[in-house]
Coordinates of C-alpha atoms in Angstrom, one line a residue:
M14 CA -1.9 144.6 -16.3
W15 CA -2.9 145.0 -19.4
D16 CA -0.7 147.6 -20.7
L17 CA 2.4 146.3 -19.7
F18 CA 1.3 143.3 -21.4
K19 CA 1.0 144.9 -24.8
A20 CA 4.0 147.4 -23.9
E21 CA 6.5 144.6 -23.3
L22 CA 5.8 142.7 -26.6
Q23 CA 5.7 146.1 -28.6
R24 CA 8.7 146.8 -27.3
F25 CA 10.4 143.4 -28.3
R26 CA 8.3 142.7 -31.3
F27 CA 10.9 143.6 -33.8
W28 CA 13.4 141.2 -32.6
C29 CA 10.7 138.8 -32.3
L30 CA 9.7 138.7 -35.4
A31 CA 13.7 138.6 -36.8
Y32 CA 14.5 135.9 -34.6
A33 CA 11.4 133.7 -36.0
S34 CA 12.3 134.6 -39.6
L35 CA 15.6 133.6 -38.9
H36 CA 15.0 130.7 -37.2
L37 CA 12.2 129.8 -40.0
L38 CA 14.4 130.5 -42.8
I39 CA 17.7 128.1 -41.0
L40 CA 15.1 125.3 -40.0
G41 CA 13.4 125.6 -43.8
F42 CA 17.0 125.1 -45.4
L43 CA 18.2 122.0 -42.9
T44 CA 14.9 120.2 -43.7
R45 CA 15.5 120.4 -47.1
V46 CA 19.0 118.8 -47.4
V47 CA 18.1 116.1 -44.5
D48 CA 14.9 114.9 -42.6
L49 CA 15.1 116.9 -39.3
A50 CA 12.5 114.4 -37.8
Q51 CA 15.1 111.7 -37.7
Q52 CA 18.2 112.7 -36.5
P53 CA 20.9 111.4 -33.6
L54 CA 20.0 112.6 -30.3
L55 CA 22.7 115.0 -30.3
V56 CA 21.4 117.2 -32.6
Y57 CA 18.4 117.2 -30.6
R58 CA 20.2 118.1 -27.4
S59 CA 22.6 121.0 -29.9
I60 CA 18.9 122.8 -31.3
A61 CA 17.1 122.3 -27.3
A62 CA 20.7 124.2 -26.4
V63 CA 19.9 126.8 -28.7
Y64 CA 16.5 127.4 -27.8
A65 CA 18.0 127.2 -23.6
L66 CA 20.6 130.2 -24.8
S67 CA 18.1 131.9 -26.1
G68 CA 15.7 132.4 -23.5
L69 CA 18.9 132.6 -20.8
L70 CA 19.9 135.5 -23.1
F71 CA 16.6 137.3 -23.0
G72 CA 15.7 136.8 -19.3
L73 CA 19.2 138.5 -18.3
Y74 CA 18.1 141.4 -20.7
Q75 CA 15.0 142.2 -20.4
L76 CA 14.6 141.4 -16.2
G77 CA 18.4 142.9 -15.9
N78 CA 17.1 146.5 -17.8
Y79 CA 14.4 146.0 -15.0
R80 CA 16.5 145.4 -11.9
R81 CA 18.2 149.1 -11.8
S82 CA 17.6 150.5 -8.9
N83 CA 14.9 153.1 -10.3
T84 CA 13.8 151.1 -13.2
W85 CA 12.5 148.3 -10.7
L86 CA 11.4 151.4 -8.1
Q87 CA 9.1 152.9 -11.2
L88 CA 8.3 149.3 -12.6
L89 CA 6.8 147.8 -8.9
H90 CA 5.1 151.8 -8.4
R91 CA 2.4 150.6 -9.9
P92 CA -1.2 150.2 -8.8
L93 CA -0.8 146.5 -9.0
P94 CA 0.0 143.4 -6.7
H95 CA 3.9 142.6 -7.2
W96 CA 2.9 139.2 -8.3
R97 CA 0.6 140.6 -11.0
I98 CA 3.3 142.5 -12.4
A99 CA 5.6 139.8 -12.5
V100 CA 2.6 137.6 -14.5
A101 CA 2.2 140.4 -17.2
L102 CA 5.8 140.6 -18.1
A103 CA 6.1 136.8 -17.8
A104 CA 3.2 136.4 -20.1
A105 CA 4.3 138.5 -22.6
S106 CA 7.7 137.0 -22.6
V107 CA 6.3 133.6 -22.6
L108 CA 4.6 134.7 -26.0
L109 CA 7.2 136.1 -27.6
L110 CA 8.9 133.0 -26.9
L111 CA 6.6 131.0 -28.5
I112 CA 6.5 133.2 -31.6
A113 CA 10.5 133.1 -32.2
V114 CA 10.8 129.4 -30.7
A115 CA 7.8 127.1 -31.2
L116 CA 6.2 128.5 -34.4
P117 CA 8.6 128.0 -36.9
V118 CA 9.3 124.6 -35.6
L119 CA 5.7 124.0 -35.7
V120 CA 5.3 125.3 -38.9
I121 CA 8.4 123.2 -40.4
A122 CA 6.4 120.1 -39.2
I123 CA 3.0 121.0 -41.2
W124 CA 4.9 121.7 -43.8
Q125 CA 6.6 118.3 -43.7
K126 CA 3.5 116.3 -42.8
T127 CA 1.5 118.2 -45.6
M128 CA 4.3 118.8 -48.3
T129 CA 6.5 115.6 -48.7
A130 CA 5.9 111.8 -47.2
R131 CA 7.9 112.1 -44.8
V132 CA 7.2 110.3 -41.2
V133 CA 5.7 113.0 -38.9
D134 CA 4.4 111.2 -35.8
L135 CA 2.6 112.4 -32.3
R136 CA 6.0 112.8 -31.0
H137 CA 7.0 115.8 -33.7
W138 CA 3.9 117.3 -33.3
L139 CA 5.5 117.2 -29.4
L140 CA 8.9 119.1 -30.3
P141 CA 7.5 122.6 -30.3
V142 CA 5.7 122.3 -26.8
S143 CA 9.1 121.0 -25.8
A144 CA 11.1 123.7 -27.4
I145 CA 9.0 126.0 -25.8
L146 CA 9.0 124.6 -22.1
I147 CA 12.9 124.5 -22.6
A148 CA 13.1 128.2 -23.9
T149 CA 10.8 129.7 -21.1
S150 CA 12.1 127.3 -18.4
A151 CA 15.7 128.7 -19.5
Y152 CA 14.1 132.3 -19.2
L153 CA 12.8 132.0 -15.9
A154 CA 16.2 130.2 -14.2
A155 CA 17.6 133.9 -16.0
G156 CA 15.2 136.1 -14.3
Y157 CA 16.0 134.8 -11.0
A158 CA 19.2 134.6 -11.2
V159 CA 19.2 138.5 -12.0
L160 CA 16.0 139.1 -9.2
G161 CA 16.9 136.4 -6.9
G162 CA 19.9 137.4 -3.8
R163 CA 23.4 137.4 -6.1
R164 CA 24.2 135.0 -3.2
F165 CA 22.6 132.6 -4.3
A166 CA 20.4 132.8 -7.2
I167 CA 22.4 131.1 -9.9
S168 CA 21.2 128.3 -8.4
G169 CA 18.1 128.1 -10.3
L170 CA 20.1 127.1 -13.2
I171 CA 20.3 123.5 -11.7
L172 CA 16.6 122.9 -12.7
L173 CA 18.0 123.6 -16.6
G174 CA 20.6 120.7 -15.6
L175 CA 17.6 118.3 -14.7
L176 CA 16.4 118.8 -18.2
L177 CA 20.1 117.4 -19.6
A178 CA 20.1 114.4 -16.6
S179 CA 17.1 113.5 -16.9
D180 CA 16.4 109.9 -18.6
A181 CA 12.7 110.1 -19.0
A182 CA 11.3 110.2 -22.6
G183 CA 8.5 110.9 -24.7
F184 CA 5.6 112.5 -22.2
G185 CA 7.9 111.9 -19.3
A186 CA 10.2 113.8 -20.5
L187 CA 7.9 116.7 -21.3
L188 CA 6.4 116.2 -17.4
I189 CA 10.0 116.6 -16.3
Q190 CA 10.0 120.3 -18.0
L191 CA 7.0 121.1 -17.1
L192 CA 8.2 120.9 -13.7
A193 CA 11.3 122.2 -13.4
L194 CA 9.4 125.5 -15.5
L195 CA 6.5 125.3 -12.8
W196 CA 9.3 125.4 -10.0
L197 CA 11.4 128.2 -12.0
A198 CA 8.5 130.3 -12.5
A199 CA 7.9 129.7 -8.4
L200 CA 11.4 130.7 -7.6
L201 CA 11.1 134.2 -10.2
M202 CA 7.9 135.2 -8.4
L203 CA 9.2 134.8 -4.9
A204 CA 12.4 137.0 -6.3
F205 CA 10.2 139.3 -7.8
K206 CA 9.6 142.0 -4.5
P207 CA 10.7 145.4 -3.5
D208 CA 14.1 144.5 -1.5
L209 CA 15.6 142.0 -4.0
S210 CA 18.3 141.2 -1.4
A211 CA 15.6 139.8 1.3
S212 CA 15.6 136.2 2.2
P213 CA 12.7 133.9 2.0
R214 CA 10.5 134.3 4.7
S215 CA 7.6 131.3 4.9
P216 CA 8.7 127.6 5.4
L217 CA 7.6 127.0 2.2
A218 CA 9.4 129.3 0.1
L219 CA 12.6 128.5 1.8
I220 CA 12.7 125.0 1.3
A221 CA 11.5 126.0 -2.9
V222 CA 14.6 128.2 -2.8
A223 CA 16.8 126.1 -0.7
L224 CA 16.4 122.3 -2.0
P225 CA 17.9 123.5 -5.7
L226 CA 20.8 125.8 -3.9
Q227 CA 21.7 122.8 -2.0
M228 CA 21.5 120.3 -5.6
A229 CA 23.4 123.2 -6.8
I230 CA 26.4 123.5 -4.3
Y231 CA 26.1 119.4 -4.3
C232 CA 27.1 119.4 -7.7
A233 CA 29.7 122.3 -7.1
L234 CA 31.5 119.9 -4.3
V235 CA 31.6 117.1 -7.2
M236 CA 33.2 119.5 -9.4
V237 CA 35.9 120.3 -6.8
C238 CA 36.8 116.5 -6.4
F239 CA 36.5 116.4 -10.4
G240 CA 39.4 119.2 -10.1
V241 CA 41.1 117.7 -8.1
E242 CA 41.2 114.5 -9.8
L243 CA 42.6 116.7 -13.1
L244 CA 45.6 117.6 -10.7
W245 CA 46.1 114.3 -10.3
I246 CA 46.4 113.8 -14.0
M247 CA 48.4 116.7 -14.5
Q248 CA 50.5 115.2 -12.1
G249 CA 51.0 111.8 -13.8
S250 CA 49.9 109.4 -11.4
H251 CA 46.8 109.1 -11.9
P252 CA 46.0 105.5 -13.4
N253 CA 44.0 106.0 -16.7
N254 CA 46.7 108.2 -18.2
S255 CA 49.8 106.2 -16.6
T256 CA 51.0 102.5 -16.4
P257 CA 48.2 101.2 -14.8
P258 CA 48.9 98.9 -11.5
A259 CA 48.9 95.5 -12.6
G260 CA 45.9 93.3 -11.4
G261 CA 43.8 96.3 -11.3
F262 CA 40.2 97.2 -13.4
V263 CA 41.6 100.2 -15.4
E264 CA 44.4 97.6 -16.8
A265 CA 42.1 94.5 -17.9
N266 CA 39.9 97.8 -19.7
K267 CA 43.2 98.5 -21.4
A268 CA 44.6 94.8 -22.2
A269 CA 44.9 93.2 -25.3
P270 CA 42.3 90.2 -25.6
A271 CA 44.9 87.6 -25.6
D272 CA 46.8 89.4 -22.8
L273 CA 43.8 89.7 -20.6
L274 CA 43.0 85.9 -21.4
S275 CA 45.8 84.7 -20.0
A276 CA 45.8 87.1 -17.2
G277 CA 42.5 85.2 -16.1
L278 CA 43.7 81.7 -16.8
A279 CA 47.2 82.4 -14.5
V280 CA 44.9 82.2 -11.6
S281 CA 42.9 78.9 -12.6
A282 CA 43.3 75.7 -10.8
R283 CA 42.2 73.5 -14.4
S284 CA 44.7 71.3 -15.6
E285 CA 44.0 72.7 -19.2
A286 CA 45.1 76.4 -18.9
A287 CA 48.6 75.9 -19.5
L288 CA 47.8 74.4 -22.8
W289 CA 45.0 77.0 -23.4
Q290 CA 47.7 79.6 -22.6
E291 CA 49.1 78.3 -25.6
Q292 CA 46.4 78.0 -27.6
I293 CA 45.8 81.7 -26.9
A294 CA 48.9 82.8 -28.5
L295 CA 48.0 81.3 -31.7
S296 CA 44.0 81.7 -32.0
E297 CA 41.8 85.1 -32.8
V298 CA 41.0 86.4 -29.9
F299 CA 37.0 87.9 -30.5
Q300 CA 35.3 90.6 -28.6
V301 CA 31.7 91.2 -27.5
F302 CA 31.2 94.8 -26.4
R303 CA 27.9 96.8 -24.2
E304 CA 26.9 99.0 -26.3
F305 CA 23.0 99.7 -25.1
E306 CA 22.0 101.4 -21.8
R307 CA 18.6 102.0 -23.2
L308 CA 16.6 100.9 -26.2
P309 CA 14.3 103.2 -28.6
Q310 CA 10.8 103.5 -26.8
R311 CA 7.6 104.8 -28.1
H312 CA 7.1 108.1 -28.4
S313 CA 10.3 109.1 -27.4
L314 CA 11.1 112.6 -28.6
S315 CA 14.2 112.3 -29.8
N316 CA 16.2 109.1 -31.5
L317 CA 18.8 107.2 -30.4
S318 CA 20.2 107.0 -34.0
P319 CA 18.1 107.8 -37.3
M320 CA 15.7 105.0 -37.4
E321 CA 15.8 104.8 -41.2
F322 CA 17.4 102.4 -44.1
D323 CA 17.7 102.6 -47.8
D324 CA 16.7 100.6 -50.0
N325 CA 19.0 101.4 -52.9
E326 CA 18.4 99.2 -56.1
R327 CA 15.1 100.4 -55.5
G328 CA 16.0 104.2 -54.4
E329 CA 14.1 104.2 -51.9
R330 CA 14.2 105.3 -47.9
W331 CA 12.2 103.2 -44.8
V332 CA 11.4 105.2 -42.0
F333 CA 10.0 103.9 -39.0
S334 CA 6.7 105.5 -38.0
H335 CA 6.0 105.4 -33.8
D336 CA 1.9 106.0 -34.4
R337 CA 1.9 103.0 -37.0
M338 CA 4.4 101.2 -35.6
R339 CA 5.5 100.1 -39.1
F340 CA 7.9 101.5 -41.6
R341 CA 6.9 104.2 -43.7
G342 CA 9.3 104.5 -47.2
Y343 CA 9.2 107.0 -49.9
R344 CA 11.0 106.9 -53.1
L345 CA 14.6 109.6 -52.6
S346 CA 14.2 110.9 -56.4
D347 CA 10.6 112.3 -55.9
G348 CA 9.9 112.3 -52.4
K349 CA 6.2 109.9 -53.4
G350 CA 4.9 107.6 -51.0
V351 CA 5.3 103.2 -51.2
G352 CA 3.6 102.5 -48.9
E353 CA 4.2 101.0 -45.4
M354 CA 6.2 97.3 -43.9
G355 CA 5.1 96.1 -41.0
A356 CA 6.7 92.9 -38.9
T357 CA 6.7 89.9 -40.9
T358 CA 5.1 89.2 -44.5
A359 CA 1.1 89.6 -42.6
N360 CA 2.0 93.5 -42.3
A361 CA 1.7 93.4 -38.6
E362 CA 3.0 96.1 -35.8
F363 CA 6.5 95.5 -34.2
T364 CA 5.8 95.0 -30.8
T365 CA 8.6 97.5 -29.8
P366 CA 9.9 100.1 -32.1
A367 CA 12.6 98.5 -34.7
L368 CA 16.1 100.0 -35.2
P369 CA 17.7 99.4 -38.1
I370 CA 21.4 97.9 -37.4
G371 CA 23.1 97.4 -40.6
S372 CA 22.9 93.9 -41.9
L373 CA 24.9 90.2 -41.9
P374 CA 26.9 87.6 -44.2
G375 CA 24.6 86.3 -45.9
F376 CA 22.3 88.7 -46.3
A377 CA 21.5 90.2 -50.2
K378 CA 22.2 93.4 -51.5
D379 CA 20.7 96.1 -49.9
D380 CA 18.9 93.4 -47.4
A381 CA 18.7 94.8 -43.9
L382 CA 18.9 93.8 -39.9
L383 CA 16.2 95.6 -38.1
M384 CA 16.4 94.9 -34.0
T385 CA 13.0 95.6 -31.9
A386 CA 13.5 95.3 -28.0
N387 CA 14.4 91.3 -28.3
G388 CA 13.7 90.7 -31.9
L389 CA 16.0 90.6 -35.1
Y390 CA 14.6 91.1 -38.2
Q391 CA 15.1 90.5 -42.0
Y392 CA 14.5 92.9 -44.5
Q393 CA 14.4 91.3 -47.7
A394 CA 14.8 93.7 -50.7
R395 CA 13.7 91.6 -53.9
S396 CA 10.6 90.5 -51.9
R397 CA 10.0 94.2 -49.7
T398 CA 9.0 92.3 -46.9
T399 CA 10.3 91.9 -43.3
L400 CA 11.4 88.0 -41.8
P401 CA 11.6 87.5 -38.2
R402 CA 15.2 86.0 -37.9
F403 CA 15.7 85.5 -33.9
Q404 CA 13.8 85.7 -31.2
L405 CA 14.9 86.3 -27.3
P406 CA 13.3 85.0 -24.3
S407 CA 10.3 87.9 -23.6
A408 CA 12.1 88.8 -20.5
E409 CA 15.5 89.8 -22.0
R410 CA 16.3 92.8 -24.2
F411 CA 18.9 93.2 -26.3
A412 CA 22.3 94.2 -24.8
A413 CA 24.4 95.2 -28.5
T414 CA 24.5 94.7 -32.2
P415 CA 25.0 91.0 -33.4
S416 CA 28.6 90.5 -34.0
L417 CA 30.7 88.0 -35.8
V418 CA 33.0 85.0 -34.1
G419 CA 35.0 82.8 -36.8
E420 CA 32.1 81.6 -38.9
S421 CA 29.3 82.1 -36.0
I422 CA 27.8 85.7 -34.8
A423 CA 27.8 86.4 -31.0
I424 CA 24.3 87.7 -29.9
L425 CA 24.5 89.3 -26.4
S426 CA 21.4 90.3 -24.2
D427 CA 21.0 91.5 -21.0
R428 CA 20.8 88.1 -19.4
A429 CA 23.0 85.8 -21.7
L430 CA 25.2 85.5 -24.6
Y431 CA 23.8 83.3 -27.7
I432 CA 26.1 81.6 -30.5
V433 CA 24.2 81.2 -33.4
D434 CA 25.9 79.4 -37.0
G435 CA 26.1 82.0 -39.2
R436 CA 25.0 79.6 -42.4
S437 CA 21.6 79.1 -41.0
V438 CA 21.5 83.2 -41.8
S439 CA 22.1 82.1 -45.2
E440 CA 21.1 78.9 -45.9
N441 CA 17.0 79.2 -45.4
E442 CA 14.6 82.2 -44.0
D443 CA 13.5 80.8 -40.9
L444 CA 13.3 81.9 -37.3
I445 CA 17.4 81.2 -36.4
A446 CA 17.7 78.8 -33.2
P447 CA 20.8 79.5 -31.1
R448 CA 23.7 76.8 -30.6
L449 CA 25.1 77.7 -27.8
S450 CA 23.3 79.5 -25.2
I451 CA 25.5 81.1 -21.9
P452 CA 23.9 82.6 -19.0
L453 CA 26.2 86.0 -17.8
P454 CA 27.7 85.4 -14.5
G455 CA 26.9 89.3 -13.4
A456 CA 24.7 92.0 -13.8
I457 CA 25.1 93.9 -17.3
G458 CA 24.8 96.6 -16.6
N459 CA 28.4 95.7 -15.1
L460 CA 29.8 94.2 -17.7
T461 CA 32.6 96.0 -20.1
R462 CA 33.7 93.7 -22.7
I463 CA 33.6 89.5 -23.1
D464 CA 36.5 87.9 -24.9
L465 CA 36.6 84.8 -26.6
I466 CA 38.7 82.3 -28.4
E467 CA 36.9 79.0 -30.3
L468 CA 38.0 75.5 -28.9
V469 CA 37.6 72.0 -30.1
D470 CA 35.1 71.7 -28.3
G471 CA 33.1 74.8 -27.7
Y472 CA 34.5 77.9 -26.7
L473 CA 36.5 79.4 -23.5
I474 CA 35.1 83.0 -22.6
S475 CA 36.2 85.8 -20.9
F476 CA 33.6 87.9 -19.2
T477 CA 35.1 91.0 -17.6
Y478 CA 32.9 93.3 -15.6
T479 CA 34.7 96.8 -14.4
S480 CA 32.4 99.5 -15.9
T481 CA 31.0 101.8 -12.9
A482 CA 33.9 100.3 -10.7
H483 CA 35.5 104.4 -10.8
N484 CA 31.7 105.3 -8.8
A485 CA 31.8 102.5 -6.7
R486 CA 28.6 100.5 -8.6
V487 CA 30.6 97.0 -8.6
D488 CA 33.3 95.1 -7.2
P489 CA 35.8 94.0 -10.1
Y490 CA 36.5 91.1 -11.5
Q491 CA 36.9 88.8 -14.2
E492 CA 35.3 85.5 -14.7
I493 CA 36.5 83.1 -17.5
V494 CA 33.9 79.6 -18.0
Q495 CA 34.3 76.9 -20.7
V496 CA 31.4 75.9 -23.1
H497 CA 31.3 72.7 -25.0
D498 CA 29.6 72.5 -27.7
D499 CA 26.3 70.6 -26.2
G500 CA 26.1 73.4 -24.0
A501 CA 27.5 72.4 -20.5
T502 CA 29.5 75.2 -19.1
E503 CA 32.3 74.8 -16.6
P504 CA 33.6 77.6 -14.5
V505 CA 37.6 77.5 -15.4
A506 CA 38.6 81.0 -13.4
R507 CA 37.6 84.0 -11.1
R508 CA 39.7 86.8 -10.7
V509 CA 39.1 89.4 -8.7
L510 CA 40.7 93.1 -9.9
A511 CA 42.0 95.9 -8.0
M512 CA 40.2 98.7 -7.5
D513 CA 43.3 101.1 -8.4
Y514 CA 41.2 104.7 -6.7
P515 CA 41.3 105.0 -3.2
T516 CA 38.2 104.4 -1.2
W517 CA 37.3 107.8 -0.7
H518 CA 37.4 108.8 -4.7
R519 CA 35.8 105.9 -5.3
Y520 CA 32.4 107.0 -3.2
E521 CA 32.8 110.6 -3.0
L522 CA 29.4 111.2 -4.9
W523 CA 27.9 109.7 -1.7
W524 CA 29.9 110.9 1.1
L525 CA 29.6 114.5 -0.2
S526 CA 26.2 113.7 0.8
P527 CA 23.7 110.6 0.5
A528 CA 20.7 112.4 0.5
M529 CA 21.5 115.0 -2.2
H530 CA 22.9 111.5 -4.3
S531 CA 19.6 110.3 -3.4
L532 CA 17.6 113.2 -4.7
Y533 CA 20.0 113.3 -7.7
Q534 CA 19.4 109.7 -8.3
G535 CA 15.4 109.9 -8.1
A536 CA 14.9 113.3 -10.0
T537 CA 16.8 111.7 -13.3
Q538 CA 15.1 108.8 -12.8
L539 CA 11.6 110.0 -12.2
F540 CA 9.3 109.5 -15.1
V541 CA 11.3 106.8 -15.9
A542 CA 10.4 103.4 -17.4
D543 CA 12.9 100.2 -16.0
S544 CA 15.4 99.1 -18.3
P545 CA 16.8 95.8 -17.7
L546 CA 19.8 97.1 -19.6
L547 CA 21.0 99.2 -16.4
R548 CA 20.7 96.3 -13.9
I549 CA 23.8 96.4 -11.5
D550 CA 25.7 94.2 -8.5
K551 CA 26.1 97.1 -6.3
P552 CA 28.1 96.8 -3.3
A553 CA 27.6 97.9 0.2
V554 CA 28.8 101.2 1.3
P555 CA 32.2 101.0 3.2
L556 CA 31.7 101.1 7.3
S557 CA 34.6 104.1 6.8
M558 CA 32.3 106.0 4.4
R559 CA 29.3 105.9 6.5
W560 CA 31.3 107.1 9.0
L561 CA 32.8 110.0 6.5
A562 CA 29.6 110.9 5.8
A563 CA 28.2 110.5 9.6
T564 CA 31.3 113.4 10.6
L565 CA 30.4 115.3 8.0
A566 CA 26.5 116.1 8.7
V567 CA 27.8 116.4 12.9
L568 CA 30.1 118.9 11.8
S569 CA 27.8 121.1 9.6
M570 CA 24.8 120.7 12.3
S571 CA 27.4 121.6 14.9
L572 CA 28.5 124.8 12.1
V573 CA 24.8 125.7 11.9
L574 CA 23.8 126.2 15.5
L575 CA 26.7 128.0 16.0
L576 CA 26.1 130.5 12.8
S577 CA 22.9 131.0 13.7
R578 CA 23.6 132.0 17.0
G579 CA 23.9 135.9 16.1
L580 CA 21.2 135.7 13.8
V581 CA 17.4 137.3 13.9
L582 CA 16.2 133.6 13.2
T583 CA 13.0 131.5 15.3
R584 CA 14.2 128.8 17.6
S585 CA 12.5 126.7 15.5
R586 CA 13.7 128.0 12.2
R587 CA 17.4 127.5 13.7
L588 CA 16.5 124.0 14.9
A589 CA 15.2 123.1 11.3
W590 CA 18.3 124.2 9.8
A591 CA 20.4 122.0 12.0
A592 CA 18.1 119.1 11.0
A593 CA 18.4 119.7 7.8
A594 CA 22.4 119.8 7.4
A595 CA 22.2 116.5 9.9
L596 CA 20.5 114.6 7.1
I597 CA 22.1 116.8 4.1
G598 CA 25.1 117.8 5.2
L599 CA 27.7 120.1 3.5
P600 CA 25.2 121.4 1.0
A601 CA 22.6 122.3 3.8
L602 CA 26.2 124.3 5.7
I603 CA 26.9 126.3 2.8
S604 CA 22.8 127.0 1.5
F605 CA 22.1 128.3 4.9
W606 CA 25.3 130.6 4.9
L607 CA 24.2 131.7 1.3
L608 CA 20.6 132.3 2.7
H609 CA 21.6 134.2 5.6
G610 CA 25.0 134.6 6.1
G611 CA 26.1 138.3 6.8
K612 CA 22.5 139.2 7.6
E613 CA 19.6 139.8 9.9
R614 CA 22.2 139.9 12.8
G615 CA 20.8 140.6 16.1

């Protein structure tokens, strides 16, 4: 085993060192140009994709060569159990990937920590760990695709897809990556056997192989439905690329602000509706959009956007530190540190990560607006301090950056729309109290847009709830309210919007397999903290879709029982597959055919 481990290291040592050197050279160049620790999410995902591709190609090449019939027999014809041979090869490969992928990332982090004043937090020290977990998972997925059954082994890639689809952050993301790695390692061990075409025998092994396969089949069925939608788009009658049906949610999404307000008022019984229609044509209509689904989380491995801002007058850059929960500054001219800056003049820790989001009218030059989960702060360049300017109730979270509404400022949270007097931003440095607080009529996760005009007494506000309507996560509607200057709110109109899509299309993620749909949602939300910004008002599944799912389940179970009659399977396994088909539906039926079809016939 040890000799095989050493031989594998010697076999790839040159390519490993060449990759590591090139990797270090590229990272070194990039870190001289930008701060790699403060890049947006897209950059992190692009780099992770390169690591995953490297692991995939290495696994395909290494184990693809061993899979040749004579080479495979020679490899296994050793006085060692098969699992020990697999461990030797995998351990050598992990060490090679560690040197090629993780070590250069660690070297750059050490350089940045010791030789610069840039921020290097715990989350940045975890990036090499994440890199090796991703690369190793990809290597194992490639190995399983090569050595597993040709009809189903590519399904291991679905566990790599989980790394992309998961909403976990920080240590939760590392746990997801570790779980995927362990599952893929188990799959590779199961595939590492003399007869590469043999199906798993033990129930536990069968479950380990079948679950990723069924999830992969479910995703493939979803892609087939997406292909049908592409044909619909090409045909030219799809609501999104044709003239939207009148009164539907697609029309509401695309409508000009004045047109949308007018359409909502058309169903109003208020006597003032006609006057408001005329006023809309003459007034400026302001818009507020929901921007965030999640806010920055402490120790997250990546950034929603760079957590830094520049003070151009002083030539300084301030970067938020998750470890210190304060901003740390350094001079752009020579990179020397200029100290820390916390919340308020007391230099206290921010309660949650603070995200720089630009400025506001009335701010002095080089002042910046900082946003935590429920507080806004003003960085004051002249005093190099931060002042609290606006505070949400403790249970609320910002859903968007502040936006201008005439001479006022609109601030959207997950529960209310706040109107703040714009003059208060420049006239004093105190905490600003909202002039108006308008409760949202629906869940923030369904909100698409807010359109409003100023009235002589207050505002006329339209809330449009169409987000996620295409996948049946809201019954779309538009609600218009009048808000008086004293804060009183009166309902004006509620317009139910048409669905635009057929029911089967809106619920296709569900009826294809309710069990797989629930498993997918559970897997992507594993180790994820609840976000109030994702709260939705989800309608019940229609009875017709329940009948469709039940029909597919019964059909799948019947076909499994029919197909299994000619196979050499125990009665208990045949019944177990039938039960799985009844519970899971089409993915279980197709996975049964891929795992057992055409083999083991009596």
